[in-house]
Amino acid sequence: VSGETHSIPRHVAIIMDGNGRWAKKRMLPRAAGHRKGIEAARNTVRAAGELGVEVITLYAFSTENWGRPADEVSDLMGLLRHFIQVDIEELHMSGVRLKIIGDYKVLQADLVKMIDAAVAKTAANTKQTLVIALNYGSQAELVRVAQQLADKAKSGALDPNAIDAAMIDAMLDTAQLPPPDLLIRTSGEKRLSNFLLWQLAYAEFLFVDTLWPDYGKAELAAALADYAGRERRYGGR
Ligand code: IPE
Ligand code: IPE
Ligand code: MG
């Protein structure tokens, strides 16, 4: 809900970038960077809960990441499978609700089943929400919304003049979630790479040089301190 400023962001979205460069610096295979990246994700989610962040969204796999070599894609899927298997119990015990955005249904059938089970298991948890963006691309998400709206309008069920921002919001994968207050990207890159283009309309942005595998509680605490010093205006004065 806009117009209110809180010193702690309710929703933090993170573009976890730099696993490959972290591994390269150490002459390790990229997969080692991704493995360490999962640990960073685990620590950061835990820290977010401790620091009072209600929703944390992690960009884990983009619609464009299919363009990577097949063995890297398969490493990433394997790690994701491992994360869901190993971490869901602790997340559940800590009161974390898991939510997925993106077209994850096209992933391998056993992985989809595992994800659906984890989402169902944690659905009633209220302490914290962990959103994982999987096969997520903001443009694909908006194209889907446009197609659904066009279908309804064509059938006469919807007056095009009735389309407004709230209607679009409710049709996005992020419906029911507050918009991100703070967007963090690691590794020094300063771009969105097709992440939450609509949802970030009034978010504060923070770009840090830390490579994702080195990210954790201290880095998140520093990000929150930076956020606390920002003045949000939402176009007002
Ligand atoms: C982020 O690290 C992980 C994913 C995109 C899945 P990268 O793999 O993009 O690492 P760099 O950018 O090559 O260092
Ligand atoms: C963005 O990182 C996607 C994820 C973090 C999952 P990339 O490393 O894929 O983005 P580009 O290619 O540098 O823009
Ligand atoms: Mg990258």
mmCIF file of C-alpha atoms and ligand atoms in Angstrom:
data_model
loop_
_atom_site.group_PDB
_atom_site.id
_atom_site.type_symbol
_atom_site.label_atom_id
_atom_site.label_comp_id
_atom_site.label_asym_id
_atom_site.label_seq_id
_atom_site.Cartn_x
_atom_site.Cartn_y
_atom_site.Cartn_z
ATOM 1 C CA VAL A 1 0.000 0.000 0.000
ATOM 2 C CA SER A 2 1.604 3.222 -1.120
ATOM 3 C CA GLY A 3 1.869 6.440 0.798
ATOM 4 C CA GLU A 4 3.334 4.928 3.940
ATOM 5 C CA THR A 5 6.985 4.860 4.839
ATOM 6 C CA HIS A 6 8.357 2.254 7.201
ATOM 7 C CA SER A 7 11.967 2.008 8.226
ATOM 8 C CA ILE A 8 12.004 -1.764 7.691
ATOM 9 C CA PRO A 9 11.022 -2.842 4.172
ATOM 10 C CA ARG A 10 8.090 -5.184 4.230
ATOM 11 C CA HIS A 11 9.163 -6.873 1.001
ATOM 12 C CA VAL A 12 12.747 -7.246 -0.229
ATOM 13 C CA ALA A 13 13.399 -8.642 -3.719
ATOM 14 C CA ILE A 14 16.872 -9.858 -4.635
ATOM 15 C CA ILE A 15 18.590 -10.535 -7.960
ATOM 16 C CA MET A 16 21.142 -13.076 -6.780
ATOM 17 C CA ASP A 17 23.992 -12.516 -9.222
ATOM 18 C CA GLY A 18 27.700 -13.348 -9.360
ATOM 19 C CA ASN A 19 27.900 -17.073 -8.613
ATOM 20 C CA GLY A 20 29.925 -17.705 -11.772
ATOM 21 C CA ARG A 21 32.404 -14.906 -11.051
ATOM 22 C CA TRP A 22 32.766 -16.061 -7.438
ATOM 23 C CA ALA A 23 33.746 -19.527 -8.682
ATOM 24 C CA LYS A 24 36.025 -18.186 -11.404
ATOM 25 C CA LYS A 25 38.009 -16.116 -8.883
ATOM 26 C CA ARG A 26 38.723 -19.343 -7.031
ATOM 27 C CA MET A 27 39.390 -21.419 -10.172
ATOM 28 C CA LEU A 28 36.362 -23.546 -9.301
ATOM 29 C CA PRO A 29 33.631 -24.809 -11.642
ATOM 30 C CA ARG A 30 30.556 -22.562 -11.918
ATOM 31 C CA ALA A 31 28.532 -25.264 -10.144
ATOM 32 C CA ALA A 32 30.586 -24.623 -6.997
ATOM 33 C CA GLY A 33 29.491 -21.000 -7.140
ATOM 34 C CA HIS A 34 25.866 -22.031 -7.462
ATOM 35 C CA ARG A 35 26.250 -24.424 -4.528
ATOM 36 C CA LYS A 36 27.657 -21.655 -2.377
ATOM 37 C CA GLY A 37 24.872 -19.433 -3.704
ATOM 38 C CA ILE A 38 22.266 -21.768 -2.186
ATOM 39 C CA GLU A 39 23.976 -21.384 1.174
ATOM 40 C CA ALA A 40 23.869 -17.613 0.792
ATOM 41 C CA ALA A 41 20.161 -17.838 -0.023
ATOM 42 C CA ARG A 42 19.532 -19.968 3.058
ATOM 43 C CA ASN A 43 21.421 -17.502 5.300
ATOM 44 C CA THR A 44 19.767 -14.471 3.749
ATOM 45 C CA VAL A 45 16.234 -15.855 4.136
ATOM 46 C CA ARG A 46 16.932 -16.660 7.776
ATOM 47 C CA ALA A 47 18.427 -13.195 8.313
ATOM 48 C CA ALA A 48 15.429 -11.553 6.655
ATOM 49 C CA GLY A 49 13.172 -13.258 9.189
ATOM 50 C CA GLU A 50 15.399 -12.187 12.075
ATOM 51 C CA LEU A 51 15.536 -8.606 10.820
ATOM 52 C CA GLY A 52 11.753 -8.356 10.493
ATOM 53 C CA VAL A 53 11.321 -8.523 6.722
ATOM 54 C CA GLU A 54 7.932 -10.069 6.028
ATOM 55 C CA VAL A 55 8.396 -11.101 2.377
ATOM 56 C CA ILE A 56 11.624 -11.974 0.569
ATOM 57 C CA THR A 57 11.667 -12.733 -3.147
ATOM 58 C CA LEU A 58 14.683 -14.440 -4.714
ATOM 59 C CA TYR A 59 15.316 -14.507 -8.471
ATOM 60 C CA ALA A 60 16.564 -18.061 -8.915
ATOM 61 C CA PHE A 61 16.085 -18.796 -12.621
ATOM 62 C CA SER A 62 14.974 -16.477 -15.411
ATOM 63 C CA THR A 63 13.169 -17.287 -18.638
ATOM 64 C CA GLU A 64 16.431 -16.281 -20.352
ATOM 65 C CA ASN A 65 18.589 -18.636 -18.253
ATOM 66 C CA TRP A 66 17.506 -21.549 -20.512
ATOM 67 C CA GLY A 67 20.078 -20.086 -22.894
ATOM 68 C CA ARG A 68 22.911 -21.334 -20.667
ATOM 69 C CA PRO A 69 24.765 -24.573 -21.432
ATOM 70 C CA ALA A 70 22.638 -27.662 -20.730
ATOM 71 C CA ASP A 71 24.951 -28.924 -17.991
ATOM 72 C CA GLU A 72 24.703 -25.645 -16.092
ATOM 73 C CA VAL A 73 20.897 -25.636 -16.374
ATOM 74 C CA SER A 74 20.859 -29.180 -15.064
ATOM 75 C CA ASP A 75 23.202 -28.244 -12.172
ATOM 76 C CA LEU A 76 20.853 -25.406 -11.237
ATOM 77 C CA MET A 77 17.788 -27.654 -11.339
ATOM 78 C CA GLY A 78 19.611 -30.266 -9.253
ATOM 79 C CA LEU A 79 20.468 -27.672 -6.624
ATOM 80 C CA LEU A 80 16.918 -26.431 -6.575
ATOM 81 C CA ARG A 81 15.656 -29.986 -6.057
ATOM 82 C CA HIS A 82 18.152 -30.396 -3.227
ATOM 83 C CA PHE A 83 17.089 -27.098 -1.628
ATOM 84 C CA ILE A 84 13.399 -28.030 -1.674
ATOM 85 C CA GLN A 85 14.156 -31.455 -0.217
ATOM 86 C CA VAL A 86 16.563 -30.369 2.487
ATOM 87 C CA ASP A 87 15.316 -26.947 3.524
ATOM 88 C CA ILE A 88 11.552 -27.170 3.456
ATOM 89 C CA GLU A 89 11.325 -28.772 6.902
ATOM 90 C CA GLU A 90 13.351 -26.007 8.581
ATOM 91 C CA LEU A 91 11.430 -23.345 6.661
ATOM 92 C CA HIS A 92 8.152 -24.908 7.724
ATOM 93 C CA MET A 93 9.255 -25.123 11.374
ATOM 94 C CA SER A 94 10.216 -21.446 11.258
ATOM 95 C CA GLY A 95 6.766 -20.486 10.013
ATOM 96 C CA VAL A 96 7.826 -19.667 6.477
ATOM 97 C CA ARG A 97 5.306 -19.870 3.662
ATOM 98 C CA LEU A 98 6.781 -20.804 0.281
ATOM 99 C CA LYS A 99 5.425 -19.246 -2.867
ATOM 100 C CA ILE A 100 6.600 -19.602 -6.465
ATOM 101 C CA ILE A 101 6.338 -17.016 -9.225
ATOM 102 C CA GLY A 102 7.115 -17.849 -12.831
ATOM 103 C CA ASP A 103 6.122 -20.713 -15.083
ATOM 104 C CA TYR A 104 7.594 -23.521 -12.960
ATOM 105 C CA LYS A 105 5.084 -26.090 -14.246
ATOM 106 C CA VAL A 106 7.273 -26.706 -17.304
ATOM 107 C CA LEU A 107 10.121 -27.992 -15.112
ATOM 108 C CA GLN A 108 10.681 -31.738 -14.667
ATOM 109 C CA ALA A 109 7.553 -33.493 -13.397
ATOM 110 C CA ASP A 110 9.102 -34.769 -10.163
ATOM 111 C CA LEU A 111 10.422 -31.320 -9.341
ATOM 112 C CA VAL A 112 7.018 -29.743 -10.007
ATOM 113 C CA LYS A 113 5.440 -32.306 -7.671
ATOM 114 C CA MET A 114 8.002 -31.572 -4.983
ATOM 115 C CA ILE A 115 7.449 -27.841 -5.309
ATOM 116 C CA ASP A 116 3.661 -28.183 -5.178
ATOM 117 C CA ALA A 117 3.951 -30.345 -2.062
ATOM 118 C CA ALA A 118 6.249 -27.803 -0.372
ATOM 119 C CA VAL A 119 3.927 -24.919 -1.251
ATOM 120 C CA ALA A 120 0.897 -26.842 0.056
ATOM 121 C CA LYS A 121 2.682 -27.902 3.241
ATOM 122 C CA THR A 122 3.654 -24.339 4.147
ATOM 123 C CA ALA A 123 0.542 -22.568 2.839
ATOM 124 C CA ALA A 124 -0.885 -21.731 6.270
ATOM 125 C CA ASN A 125 2.368 -20.316 7.703
ATOM 126 C CA THR A 126 2.244 -16.636 8.557
ATOM 127 C CA LYS A 127 5.616 -15.642 10.029
ATOM 128 C CA GLN A 128 7.418 -14.943 6.764
ATOM 129 C CA THR A 129 6.914 -15.495 3.042
ATOM 130 C CA LEU A 130 9.679 -16.778 0.799
ATOM 131 C CA VAL A 131 8.942 -16.196 -2.867
ATOM 132 C CA ILE A 132 11.151 -17.999 -5.367
ATOM 133 C CA ALA A 133 11.131 -16.751 -8.951
ATOM 134 C CA LEU A 134 11.567 -19.827 -11.122
ATOM 135 C CA ASN A 135 11.490 -19.721 -14.888
ATOM 136 C CA TYR A 136 10.312 -16.187 -14.215
ATOM 137 C CA GLY A 137 10.357 -13.360 -16.738
ATOM 138 C CA SER A 138 8.440 -10.152 -16.235
ATOM 139 C CA GLN A 139 7.650 -9.775 -19.938
ATOM 140 C CA ALA A 140 6.256 -13.326 -20.190
ATOM 141 C CA GLU A 141 4.137 -12.620 -17.095
ATOM 142 C CA LEU A 142 2.731 -9.414 -18.628
ATOM 143 C CA VAL A 143 2.127 -11.086 -21.991
ATOM 144 C CA ARG A 144 0.053 -13.738 -20.236
ATOM 145 C CA VAL A 145 -2.015 -11.046 -18.489
ATOM 146 C CA ALA A 146 -2.539 -9.226 -21.804
ATOM 147 C CA GLN A 147 -3.722 -12.442 -23.459
ATOM 148 C CA GLN A 148 -6.159 -13.206 -20.640
ATOM 149 C CA LEU A 149 -7.573 -9.680 -20.738
ATOM 150 C CA ALA A 150 -7.901 -9.767 -24.528
ATOM 151 C CA ASP A 151 -9.705 -13.119 -24.342
ATOM 152 C CA LYS A 152 -12.205 -11.792 -21.814
ATOM 153 C CA ALA A 153 -12.774 -8.607 -23.782
ATOM 154 C CA LYS A 154 -13.263 -10.562 -26.987
ATOM 155 C CA SER A 155 -15.883 -12.806 -25.392
ATOM 156 C CA GLY A 156 -17.719 -9.736 -24.100
ATOM 157 C CA ALA A 157 -17.076 -10.590 -20.442
ATOM 158 C CA LEU A 158 -14.898 -7.516 -19.937
ATOM 159 C CA ASP A 159 -15.225 -3.876 -20.929
ATOM 160 C CA PRO A 160 -11.713 -2.708 -21.970
ATOM 161 C CA ASN A 161 -12.386 0.611 -20.232
ATOM 162 C CA ALA A 162 -12.715 -1.262 -16.938
ATOM 163 C CA ILE A 163 -9.092 -2.421 -17.098
ATOM 164 C CA ASP A 164 -7.051 -0.654 -14.428
ATOM 165 C CA ALA A 165 -3.798 -1.152 -12.530
ATOM 166 C CA ALA A 166 -5.507 -3.018 -9.696
ATOM 167 C CA MET A 167 -6.971 -5.515 -12.163
ATOM 168 C CA ILE A 168 -3.564 -6.147 -13.690
ATOM 169 C CA ASP A 169 -1.975 -6.427 -10.231
ATOM 170 C CA ALA A 170 -4.469 -9.138 -9.328
ATOM 171 C CA MET A 171 -3.596 -11.151 -12.437
ATOM 172 C CA LEU A 172 0.166 -11.177 -11.913
ATOM 173 C CA ASP A 173 1.978 -14.102 -10.274
ATOM 174 C CA THR A 174 2.586 -11.726 -7.356
ATOM 175 C CA ALA A 175 -1.135 -11.083 -6.684
ATOM 176 C CA GLN A 176 -1.767 -11.002 -2.904
ATOM 177 C CA LEU A 177 1.825 -9.936 -2.183
ATOM 178 C CA PRO A 178 2.756 -6.377 -1.234
ATOM 179 C CA PRO A 179 4.980 -4.766 -3.901
ATOM 180 C CA PRO A 180 8.725 -4.916 -3.178
ATOM 181 C CA ASP A 181 9.947 -1.946 -1.134
ATOM 182 C CA LEU A 182 13.600 -2.673 -1.788
ATOM 183 C CA LEU A 183 15.292 -4.309 -4.784
ATOM 184 C CA ILE A 184 18.842 -5.524 -4.274
ATOM 185 C CA ARG A 185 21.161 -6.766 -7.030
ATOM 186 C CA THR A 186 24.550 -8.199 -6.166
ATOM 187 C CA SER A 187 27.753 -8.490 -8.227
ATOM 188 C CA GLY A 188 27.939 -4.900 -9.463
ATOM 189 C CA GLU A 189 25.575 -5.284 -12.424
ATOM 190 C CA LYS A 190 23.056 -2.468 -12.666
ATOM 191 C CA ARG A 191 20.115 -3.837 -14.591
ATOM 192 C CA LEU A 192 16.817 -5.616 -13.933
ATOM 193 C CA SER A 193 17.235 -8.544 -16.327
ATOM 194 C CA ASN A 194 13.465 -8.904 -16.808
ATOM 195 C CA PHE A 195 12.657 -9.028 -13.082
ATOM 196 C CA LEU A 196 9.363 -7.640 -11.679
ATOM 197 C CA LEU A 197 9.197 -4.715 -14.123
ATOM 198 C CA TRP A 198 5.645 -3.775 -13.120
ATOM 199 C CA GLN A 199 5.954 -4.554 -9.424
ATOM 200 C CA LEU A 200 9.097 -2.448 -8.882
ATOM 201 C CA ALA A 201 7.409 0.770 -10.040
ATOM 202 C CA TYR A 202 8.104 2.568 -6.732
ATOM 203 C CA ALA A 203 10.714 0.313 -5.127
ATOM 204 C CA GLU A 204 14.035 1.633 -3.831
ATOM 205 C CA PHE A 205 17.020 0.139 -5.688
ATOM 206 C CA LEU A 206 20.327 -0.946 -4.187
ATOM 207 C CA PHE A 207 23.204 -2.282 -6.285
ATOM 208 C CA VAL A 208 26.112 -3.806 -4.378
ATOM 209 C CA ASP A 209 29.433 -5.223 -5.551
ATOM 210 C CA THR A 210 29.327 -8.262 -3.249
ATOM 211 C CA LEU A 211 29.107 -11.487 -5.238
ATOM 212 C CA TRP A 212 26.030 -13.493 -4.268
ATOM 213 C CA PRO A 213 27.876 -16.425 -2.605
ATOM 214 C CA ASP A 214 29.408 -13.899 -0.165
ATOM 215 C CA TYR A 215 26.030 -12.397 0.763
ATOM 216 C CA GLY A 216 24.496 -12.955 4.205
ATOM 217 C CA LYS A 217 23.115 -11.350 7.332
ATOM 218 C CA ALA A 218 25.669 -8.528 7.607
ATOM 219 C CA GLU A 219 25.091 -7.510 3.985
ATOM 220 C CA LEU A 220 21.303 -7.614 4.378
ATOM 221 C CA ALA A 221 21.498 -5.585 7.597
ATOM 222 C CA ALA A 222 23.591 -2.980 5.731
ATOM 223 C CA ALA A 223 21.016 -2.913 2.938
ATOM 224 C CA LEU A 224 18.220 -2.313 5.440
ATOM 225 C CA ALA A 225 20.212 0.497 7.048
ATOM 226 C CA ASP A 226 20.621 2.107 3.618
ATOM 227 C CA TYR A 227 16.896 1.716 2.971
ATOM 228 C CA ALA A 228 16.023 3.314 6.318
ATOM 229 C CA GLY A 229 17.749 6.496 5.148
ATOM 230 C CA ARG A 230 15.759 6.785 1.921
ATOM 231 C CA GLU A 231 12.840 9.102 1.471
ATOM 232 C CA ARG A 232 9.991 7.582 -0.499
ATOM 233 C CA ARG A 233 7.713 10.006 -2.250
ATOM 234 C CA TYR A 234 5.477 8.116 -4.664
ATOM 235 C CA GLY A 235 5.225 11.167 -6.855
ATOM 236 C CA GLY A 236 3.880 13.348 -4.052
ATOM 237 C CA ARG A 237 5.967 16.114 -2.617
HETATM 238 C C1 IPE B 1 23.559 -15.976 -10.586
HETATM 239 O O1 IPE B 1 24.914 -16.124 -10.864
HETATM 240 C C2 IPE B 1 22.823 -17.289 -10.631
HETATM 241 C C3 IPE B 1 21.852 -17.401 -11.718
HETATM 242 C C4 IPE B 1 21.619 -16.517 -12.653
HETATM 243 C C5 IPE B 1 21.073 -18.631 -11.784
HETATM 244 P P1 IPE B 1 25.471 -16.176 -12.352
HETATM 245 O O2 IPE B 1 25.529 -17.609 -12.767
HETATM 246 O O3 IPE B 1 24.696 -15.290 -13.243
HETATM 247 O O4 IPE B 1 26.946 -15.629 -12.115
HETATM 248 P P2 IPE B 1 27.775 -14.635 -13.051
HETATM 249 O O5 IPE B 1 26.887 -13.474 -13.349
HETATM 250 O O6 IPE B 1 28.122 -15.406 -14.276
HETATM 251 O O7 IPE B 1 28.959 -14.274 -12.227
HETATM 252 C C1 IPE B 2 19.577 -12.556 -13.583
HETATM 253 O O1 IPE B 2 20.922 -12.837 -13.635
HETATM 254 C C2 IPE B 2 18.787 -13.818 -13.354
HETATM 255 C C3 IPE B 2 18.932 -14.434 -12.025
HETATM 256 C C4 IPE B 2 19.616 -13.948 -11.020
HETATM 257 C C5 IPE B 2 18.213 -15.672 -11.852
HETATM 258 P P1 IPE B 2 21.677 -13.122 -15.016
HETATM 259 O O2 IPE B 2 23.102 -13.320 -14.667
HETATM 260 O O3 IPE B 2 21.002 -14.216 -15.741
HETATM 261 O O4 IPE B 2 21.418 -11.762 -15.805
HETATM 262 P P2 IPE B 2 22.284 -11.070 -16.958
HETATM 263 O O5 IPE B 2 22.456 -12.083 -18.046
HETATM 264 O O6 IPE B 2 23.592 -10.684 -16.361
HETATM 265 O O7 IPE B 2 21.488 -9.878 -17.358
HETATM 266 MG MG MG B 3 24.899 -13.377 -13.819
#
